[in-house]
Amino acid sequence: MNMGEAKLDRVTRVMDHLAGKYLTFALGNENYGLGILKVREIIGLMEITSVPHTPPYIKGVINLRGRVIPVLELRLKFDMESQEYNDRTCIIVVEVQEESGQILIGMLVDSVSEVLNVSGEEIDPPPSFGADLNLRDNILGMAKVKGSVTVLLNIDKVVGTEDYSQV
């Protein structure tokens, strides 16, 4: 096996490791996916209590059955324009890993689409956007399913826990 074949074999094994079920959701015209095992629940829009002195993408906190959890607007986190909430807007509650354990975080998204079962062959590694953009940590891969591309997010990195120490 030459160096090129060895690298391709290593990439293929990594992509096979990423195969599985992903909850897909939309932000504008883009589709994103996150590992289904990270999702705790999907809830409709509810009252969000704002918290002063937080970044604009942190919308505040919600009381989820007696548990207060931070909520962020993923559009703003991704530097997209905000839009009016509608009946499709929802909060995906995910469990992310931090040093002291796992915490729940709510993510406001435009709409939830479906659960996709993605095979390793359907996943490409994240593209290189140049040295200045450190996106590879946030993106697990690019799923090519049903004629479109879904960005598979590394949700532990995307909603990094350092942002929530202020909430």
PDB file of C-alpha atoms in Angstrom:
ATOM      1  CA  MET A   1       0.000   0.000   0.000  1.00  0.00           C
ATOM      2  CA  ASN A   2       1.474   3.363  -1.005  1.00  0.00           C
ATOM      3  CA  MET A   3       1.174   6.623   1.009  1.00  0.00           C
ATOM      4  CA  GLY A   4      -1.859   7.857  -0.948  1.00  0.00           C
ATOM      5  CA  GLU A   5      -3.740   4.601  -0.482  1.00  0.00           C
ATOM      6  CA  ALA A   6      -2.824   4.512   3.224  1.00  0.00           C
ATOM      7  CA  LYS A   7      -4.187   8.052   3.715  1.00  0.00           C
ATOM      8  CA  LEU A   8      -7.397   7.202   1.831  1.00  0.00           C
ATOM      9  CA  ASP A   9      -7.805   4.044   3.942  1.00  0.00           C
ATOM     10  CA  ARG A  10      -7.352   6.095   7.157  1.00  0.00           C
ATOM     11  CA  VAL A  11      -9.930   8.713   5.999  1.00  0.00           C
ATOM     12  CA  THR A  12     -12.379   5.948   5.060  1.00  0.00           C
ATOM     13  CA  ARG A  13     -12.056   4.380   8.503  1.00  0.00           C
ATOM     14  CA  VAL A  14     -12.695   7.779  10.160  1.00  0.00           C
ATOM     15  CA  MET A  15     -15.781   8.378   8.007  1.00  0.00           C
ATOM     16  CA  ASP A  16     -17.062   4.868   8.810  1.00  0.00           C
ATOM     17  CA  HIS A  17     -16.684   5.765  12.487  1.00  0.00           C
ATOM     18  CA  LEU A  18     -19.008   8.760  11.898  1.00  0.00           C
ATOM     19  CA  ALA A  19     -21.726   6.660  10.292  1.00  0.00           C
ATOM     20  CA  GLY A  20     -24.981   6.633  12.227  1.00  0.00           C
ATOM     21  CA  LYS A  21     -28.168   8.520  12.912  1.00  0.00           C
ATOM     22  CA  TYR A  22     -28.264  12.298  12.805  1.00  0.00           C
ATOM     23  CA  LEU A  23     -31.070  14.703  13.666  1.00  0.00           C
ATOM     24  CA  THR A  24     -31.207  17.218  10.834  1.00  0.00           C
ATOM     25  CA  PHE A  25     -32.411  20.776  11.105  1.00  0.00           C
ATOM     26  CA  ALA A  26     -32.451  23.892   8.967  1.00  0.00           C
ATOM     27  CA  LEU A  27     -30.994  27.341   9.367  1.00  0.00           C
ATOM     28  CA  GLY A  28     -32.068  29.369   6.349  1.00  0.00           C
ATOM     29  CA  ASN A  29     -31.445  27.248   3.262  1.00  0.00           C
ATOM     30  CA  GLU A  30     -28.725  25.167   4.900  1.00  0.00           C
ATOM     31  CA  ASN A  31     -29.107  21.720   6.441  1.00  0.00           C
ATOM     32  CA  TYR A  32     -27.213  20.655   9.536  1.00  0.00           C
ATOM     33  CA  GLY A  33     -27.044  17.414  11.444  1.00  0.00           C
ATOM     34  CA  LEU A  34     -26.050  16.415  14.927  1.00  0.00           C
ATOM     35  CA  GLY A  35     -25.559  12.982  16.384  1.00  0.00           C
ATOM     36  CA  ILE A  36     -28.877  11.660  17.639  1.00  0.00           C
ATOM     37  CA  LEU A  37     -27.304  10.483  20.898  1.00  0.00           C
ATOM     38  CA  LYS A  38     -26.588  14.131  21.809  1.00  0.00           C
ATOM     39  CA  VAL A  39     -30.264  15.106  21.498  1.00  0.00           C
ATOM     40  CA  ARG A  40     -32.310  14.961  24.698  1.00  0.00           C
ATOM     41  CA  GLU A  41     -35.512  16.448  23.333  1.00  0.00           C
ATOM     42  CA  ILE A  42     -37.081  18.866  20.913  1.00  0.00           C
ATOM     43  CA  ILE A  43     -39.457  21.452  22.325  1.00  0.00           C
ATOM     44  CA  GLY A  44     -41.507  24.248  20.869  1.00  0.00           C
ATOM     45  CA  LEU A  45     -40.650  27.847  21.409  1.00  0.00           C
ATOM     46  CA  MET A  46     -41.255  28.891  25.000  1.00  0.00           C
ATOM     47  CA  GLU A  47     -40.598  31.935  27.148  1.00  0.00           C
ATOM     48  CA  ILE A  48     -36.879  32.686  27.351  1.00  0.00           C
ATOM     49  CA  THR A  49     -35.627  34.795  30.229  1.00  0.00           C
ATOM     50  CA  SER A  50     -32.814  37.032  29.033  1.00  0.00           C
ATOM     51  CA  VAL A  51     -29.609  37.245  31.037  1.00  0.00           C
ATOM     52  CA  PRO A  52     -27.669  40.544  30.994  1.00  0.00           C
ATOM     53  CA  HIS A  53     -24.041  40.800  29.863  1.00  0.00           C
ATOM     54  CA  THR A  54     -24.081  37.684  27.696  1.00  0.00           C
ATOM     55  CA  PRO A  55     -23.063  37.451  24.026  1.00  0.00           C
ATOM     56  CA  PRO A  56     -25.899  38.272  21.582  1.00  0.00           C
ATOM     57  CA  TYR A  57     -26.281  34.622  20.511  1.00  0.00           C
ATOM     58  CA  ILE A  58     -27.130  33.556  24.065  1.00  0.00           C
ATOM     59  CA  LYS A  59     -30.831  34.304  24.236  1.00  0.00           C
ATOM     60  CA  GLY A  60     -31.169  33.521  27.948  1.00  0.00           C
ATOM     61  CA  VAL A  61     -32.446  30.628  29.982  1.00  0.00           C
ATOM     62  CA  ILE A  62     -35.567  28.488  30.090  1.00  0.00           C
ATOM     63  CA  ASN A  63     -37.167  26.546  32.879  1.00  0.00           C
ATOM     64  CA  LEU A  64     -37.378  23.022  31.556  1.00  0.00           C
ATOM     65  CA  ARG A  65     -39.442  21.083  34.080  1.00  0.00           C
ATOM     66  CA  GLY A  66     -37.679  22.743  37.000  1.00  0.00           C
ATOM     67  CA  ARG A  67     -34.239  22.730  35.460  1.00  0.00           C
ATOM     68  CA  VAL A  68     -32.797  26.032  34.237  1.00  0.00           C
ATOM     69  CA  ILE A  69     -30.814  25.628  31.023  1.00  0.00           C
ATOM     70  CA  PRO A  70     -29.139  28.189  28.735  1.00  0.00           C
ATOM     71  CA  VAL A  71     -30.528  28.735  25.239  1.00  0.00           C
ATOM     72  CA  LEU A  72     -28.534  29.998  22.297  1.00  0.00           C
ATOM     73  CA  GLU A  73     -29.677  31.063  18.857  1.00  0.00           C
ATOM     74  CA  LEU A  74     -27.636  29.029  16.427  1.00  0.00           C
ATOM     75  CA  ARG A  75     -28.199  31.541  13.590  1.00  0.00           C
ATOM     76  CA  LEU A  76     -26.389  34.230  15.579  1.00  0.00           C
ATOM     77  CA  LYS A  77     -23.690  31.806  16.714  1.00  0.00           C
ATOM     78  CA  PHE A  78     -23.001  31.096  13.029  1.00  0.00           C
ATOM     79  CA  ASP A  79     -22.994  34.833  12.140  1.00  0.00           C
ATOM     80  CA  MET A  80     -26.236  34.499  10.176  1.00  0.00           C
ATOM     81  CA  GLU A  81     -28.946  37.164  10.257  1.00  0.00           C
ATOM     82  CA  SER A  82     -31.640  36.681  12.850  1.00  0.00           C
ATOM     83  CA  GLN A  83     -35.173  36.092  11.649  1.00  0.00           C
ATOM     84  CA  GLU A  84     -38.621  36.289  13.180  1.00  0.00           C
ATOM     85  CA  TYR A  85     -39.604  33.182  15.088  1.00  0.00           C
ATOM     86  CA  ASN A  86     -42.522  31.240  13.608  1.00  0.00           C
ATOM     87  CA  ASP A  87     -44.478  28.060  14.306  1.00  0.00           C
ATOM     88  CA  ARG A  88     -41.595  25.931  12.965  1.00  0.00           C
ATOM     89  CA  THR A  89     -38.982  27.535  15.237  1.00  0.00           C
ATOM     90  CA  CYS A  90     -38.008  25.129  17.970  1.00  0.00           C
ATOM     91  CA  ILE A  91     -35.429  24.408  20.623  1.00  0.00           C
ATOM     92  CA  ILE A  92     -33.257  21.322  20.366  1.00  0.00           C
ATOM     93  CA  VAL A  93     -32.033  20.375  23.830  1.00  0.00           C
ATOM     94  CA  VAL A  94     -28.613  18.746  23.580  1.00  0.00           C
ATOM     95  CA  GLU A  95     -26.265  17.263  26.121  1.00  0.00           C
ATOM     96  CA  VAL A  96     -22.692  18.498  25.734  1.00  0.00           C
ATOM     97  CA  GLN A  97     -19.544  17.461  27.507  1.00  0.00           C
ATOM     98  CA  GLU A  98     -17.694  19.864  29.780  1.00  0.00           C
ATOM     99  CA  GLU A  99     -14.868  19.309  32.229  1.00  0.00           C
ATOM    100  CA  SER A 100     -17.181  18.737  35.199  1.00  0.00           C
ATOM    101  CA  GLY A 101     -19.560  16.494  33.322  1.00  0.00           C
ATOM    102  CA  GLN A 102     -22.400  16.851  30.893  1.00  0.00           C
ATOM    103  CA  ILE A 103     -24.723  19.850  30.724  1.00  0.00           C
ATOM    104  CA  LEU A 104     -27.939  20.553  28.844  1.00  0.00           C
ATOM    105  CA  ILE A 105     -28.097  23.415  26.367  1.00  0.00           C
ATOM    106  CA  GLY A 106     -31.015  24.539  24.221  1.00  0.00           C
ATOM    107  CA  MET A 107     -30.394  25.568  20.617  1.00  0.00           C
ATOM    108  CA  LEU A 108     -32.917  27.691  18.726  1.00  0.00           C
ATOM    109  CA  VAL A 109     -33.180  26.510  15.104  1.00  0.00           C
ATOM    110  CA  ASP A 110     -35.472  27.444  12.203  1.00  0.00           C
ATOM    111  CA  SER A 111     -36.978  23.966  11.942  1.00  0.00           C
ATOM    112  CA  VAL A 112     -36.255  20.316  12.593  1.00  0.00           C
ATOM    113  CA  SER A 113     -36.271  18.129   9.501  1.00  0.00           C
ATOM    114  CA  GLU A 114     -35.779  14.410  10.119  1.00  0.00           C
ATOM    115  CA  VAL A 115     -33.509  11.716  11.475  1.00  0.00           C
ATOM    116  CA  LEU A 116     -31.103  10.526   8.778  1.00  0.00           C
ATOM    117  CA  ASN A 117     -29.242   7.254   8.835  1.00  0.00           C
ATOM    118  CA  VAL A 118     -25.917   8.179   7.211  1.00  0.00           C
ATOM    119  CA  SER A 119     -23.387   5.580   6.086  1.00  0.00           C
ATOM    120  CA  GLY A 120     -19.625   6.117   6.096  1.00  0.00           C
ATOM    121  CA  GLU A 121     -19.574   6.202   2.288  1.00  0.00           C
ATOM    122  CA  GLU A 122     -21.945   9.184   2.334  1.00  0.00           C
ATOM    123  CA  ILE A 123     -19.668  11.288   4.548  1.00  0.00           C
ATOM    124  CA  ASP A 124     -16.766  13.366   3.271  1.00  0.00           C
ATOM    125  CA  PRO A 125     -14.209  15.006   5.551  1.00  0.00           C
ATOM    126  CA  PRO A 126     -14.734  18.721   6.233  1.00  0.00           C
ATOM    127  CA  PRO A 127     -13.271  20.853   3.459  1.00  0.00           C
ATOM    128  CA  SER A 128     -10.279  23.044   4.068  1.00  0.00           C
ATOM    129  CA  PHE A 129     -11.218  26.720   4.209  1.00  0.00           C
ATOM    130  CA  GLY A 130      -7.682  27.972   4.709  1.00  0.00           C
ATOM    131  CA  ALA A 131      -5.444  28.384   7.692  1.00  0.00           C
ATOM    132  CA  ASP A 132      -7.359  31.351   9.158  1.00  0.00           C
ATOM    133  CA  LEU A 133     -10.638  29.480   9.543  1.00  0.00           C
ATOM    134  CA  ASN A 134     -10.612  26.877  12.268  1.00  0.00           C
ATOM    135  CA  LEU A 135     -13.833  25.165  11.213  1.00  0.00           C
ATOM    136  CA  ARG A 136     -12.575  21.601  11.139  1.00  0.00           C
ATOM    137  CA  ASP A 137     -13.046  21.194  14.911  1.00  0.00           C
ATOM    138  CA  ASN A 138     -16.700  22.253  14.627  1.00  0.00           C
ATOM    139  CA  ILE A 139     -17.546  20.064  11.636  1.00  0.00           C
ATOM    140  CA  LEU A 140     -17.415  16.275  11.766  1.00  0.00           C
ATOM    141  CA  GLY A 141     -18.041  15.845   8.068  1.00  0.00           C
ATOM    142  CA  MET A 142     -20.222  16.608   5.091  1.00  0.00           C
ATOM    143  CA  ALA A 143     -23.035  14.121   4.487  1.00  0.00           C
ATOM    144  CA  LYS A 144     -24.119  13.716   0.879  1.00  0.00           C
ATOM    145  CA  VAL A 145     -27.652  12.416   1.201  1.00  0.00           C
ATOM    146  CA  LYS A 146     -30.696  12.713  -1.065  1.00  0.00           C
ATOM    147  CA  GLY A 147     -28.887  14.994  -3.518  1.00  0.00           C
ATOM    148  CA  SER A 148     -27.905  17.632  -0.985  1.00  0.00           C
ATOM    149  CA  VAL A 149     -25.173  18.274   1.550  1.00  0.00           C
ATOM    150  CA  THR A 150     -25.803  18.249   5.280  1.00  0.00           C
ATOM    151  CA  VAL A 151     -23.132  19.703   7.550  1.00  0.00           C
ATOM    152  CA  LEU A 152     -22.547  17.277  10.412  1.00  0.00           C
ATOM    153  CA  LEU A 153     -21.703  19.312  13.504  1.00  0.00           C
ATOM    154  CA  ASN A 154     -19.444  18.437  16.401  1.00  0.00           C
ATOM    155  CA  ILE A 155     -21.920  19.860  18.865  1.00  0.00           C
ATOM    156  CA  ASP A 156     -19.532  19.667  21.832  1.00  0.00           C
ATOM    157  CA  LYS A 157     -17.260  22.110  19.982  1.00  0.00           C
ATOM    158  CA  VAL A 158     -19.962  24.258  18.365  1.00  0.00           C
ATOM    159  CA  VAL A 159     -21.705  25.134  21.613  1.00  0.00           C
ATOM    160  CA  GLY A 160     -18.454  25.116  23.618  1.00  0.00           C
ATOM    161  CA  THR A 161     -19.129  25.223  27.309  1.00  0.00           C
ATOM    162  CA  GLU A 162     -16.985  28.265  28.012  1.00  0.00           C
ATOM    163  CA  ASP A 163     -19.819  30.475  26.769  1.00  0.00           C
ATOM    164  CA  TYR A 164     -22.165  29.430  29.549  1.00  0.00           C
ATOM    165  CA  SER A 165     -20.133  30.299  32.594  1.00  0.00           C
ATOM    166  CA  GLN A 166     -21.789  33.742  32.456  1.00  0.00           C
ATOM    167  CA  VAL A 167     -25.362  32.424  32.334  1.00  0.00           C
TER     168      VAL A 167
END
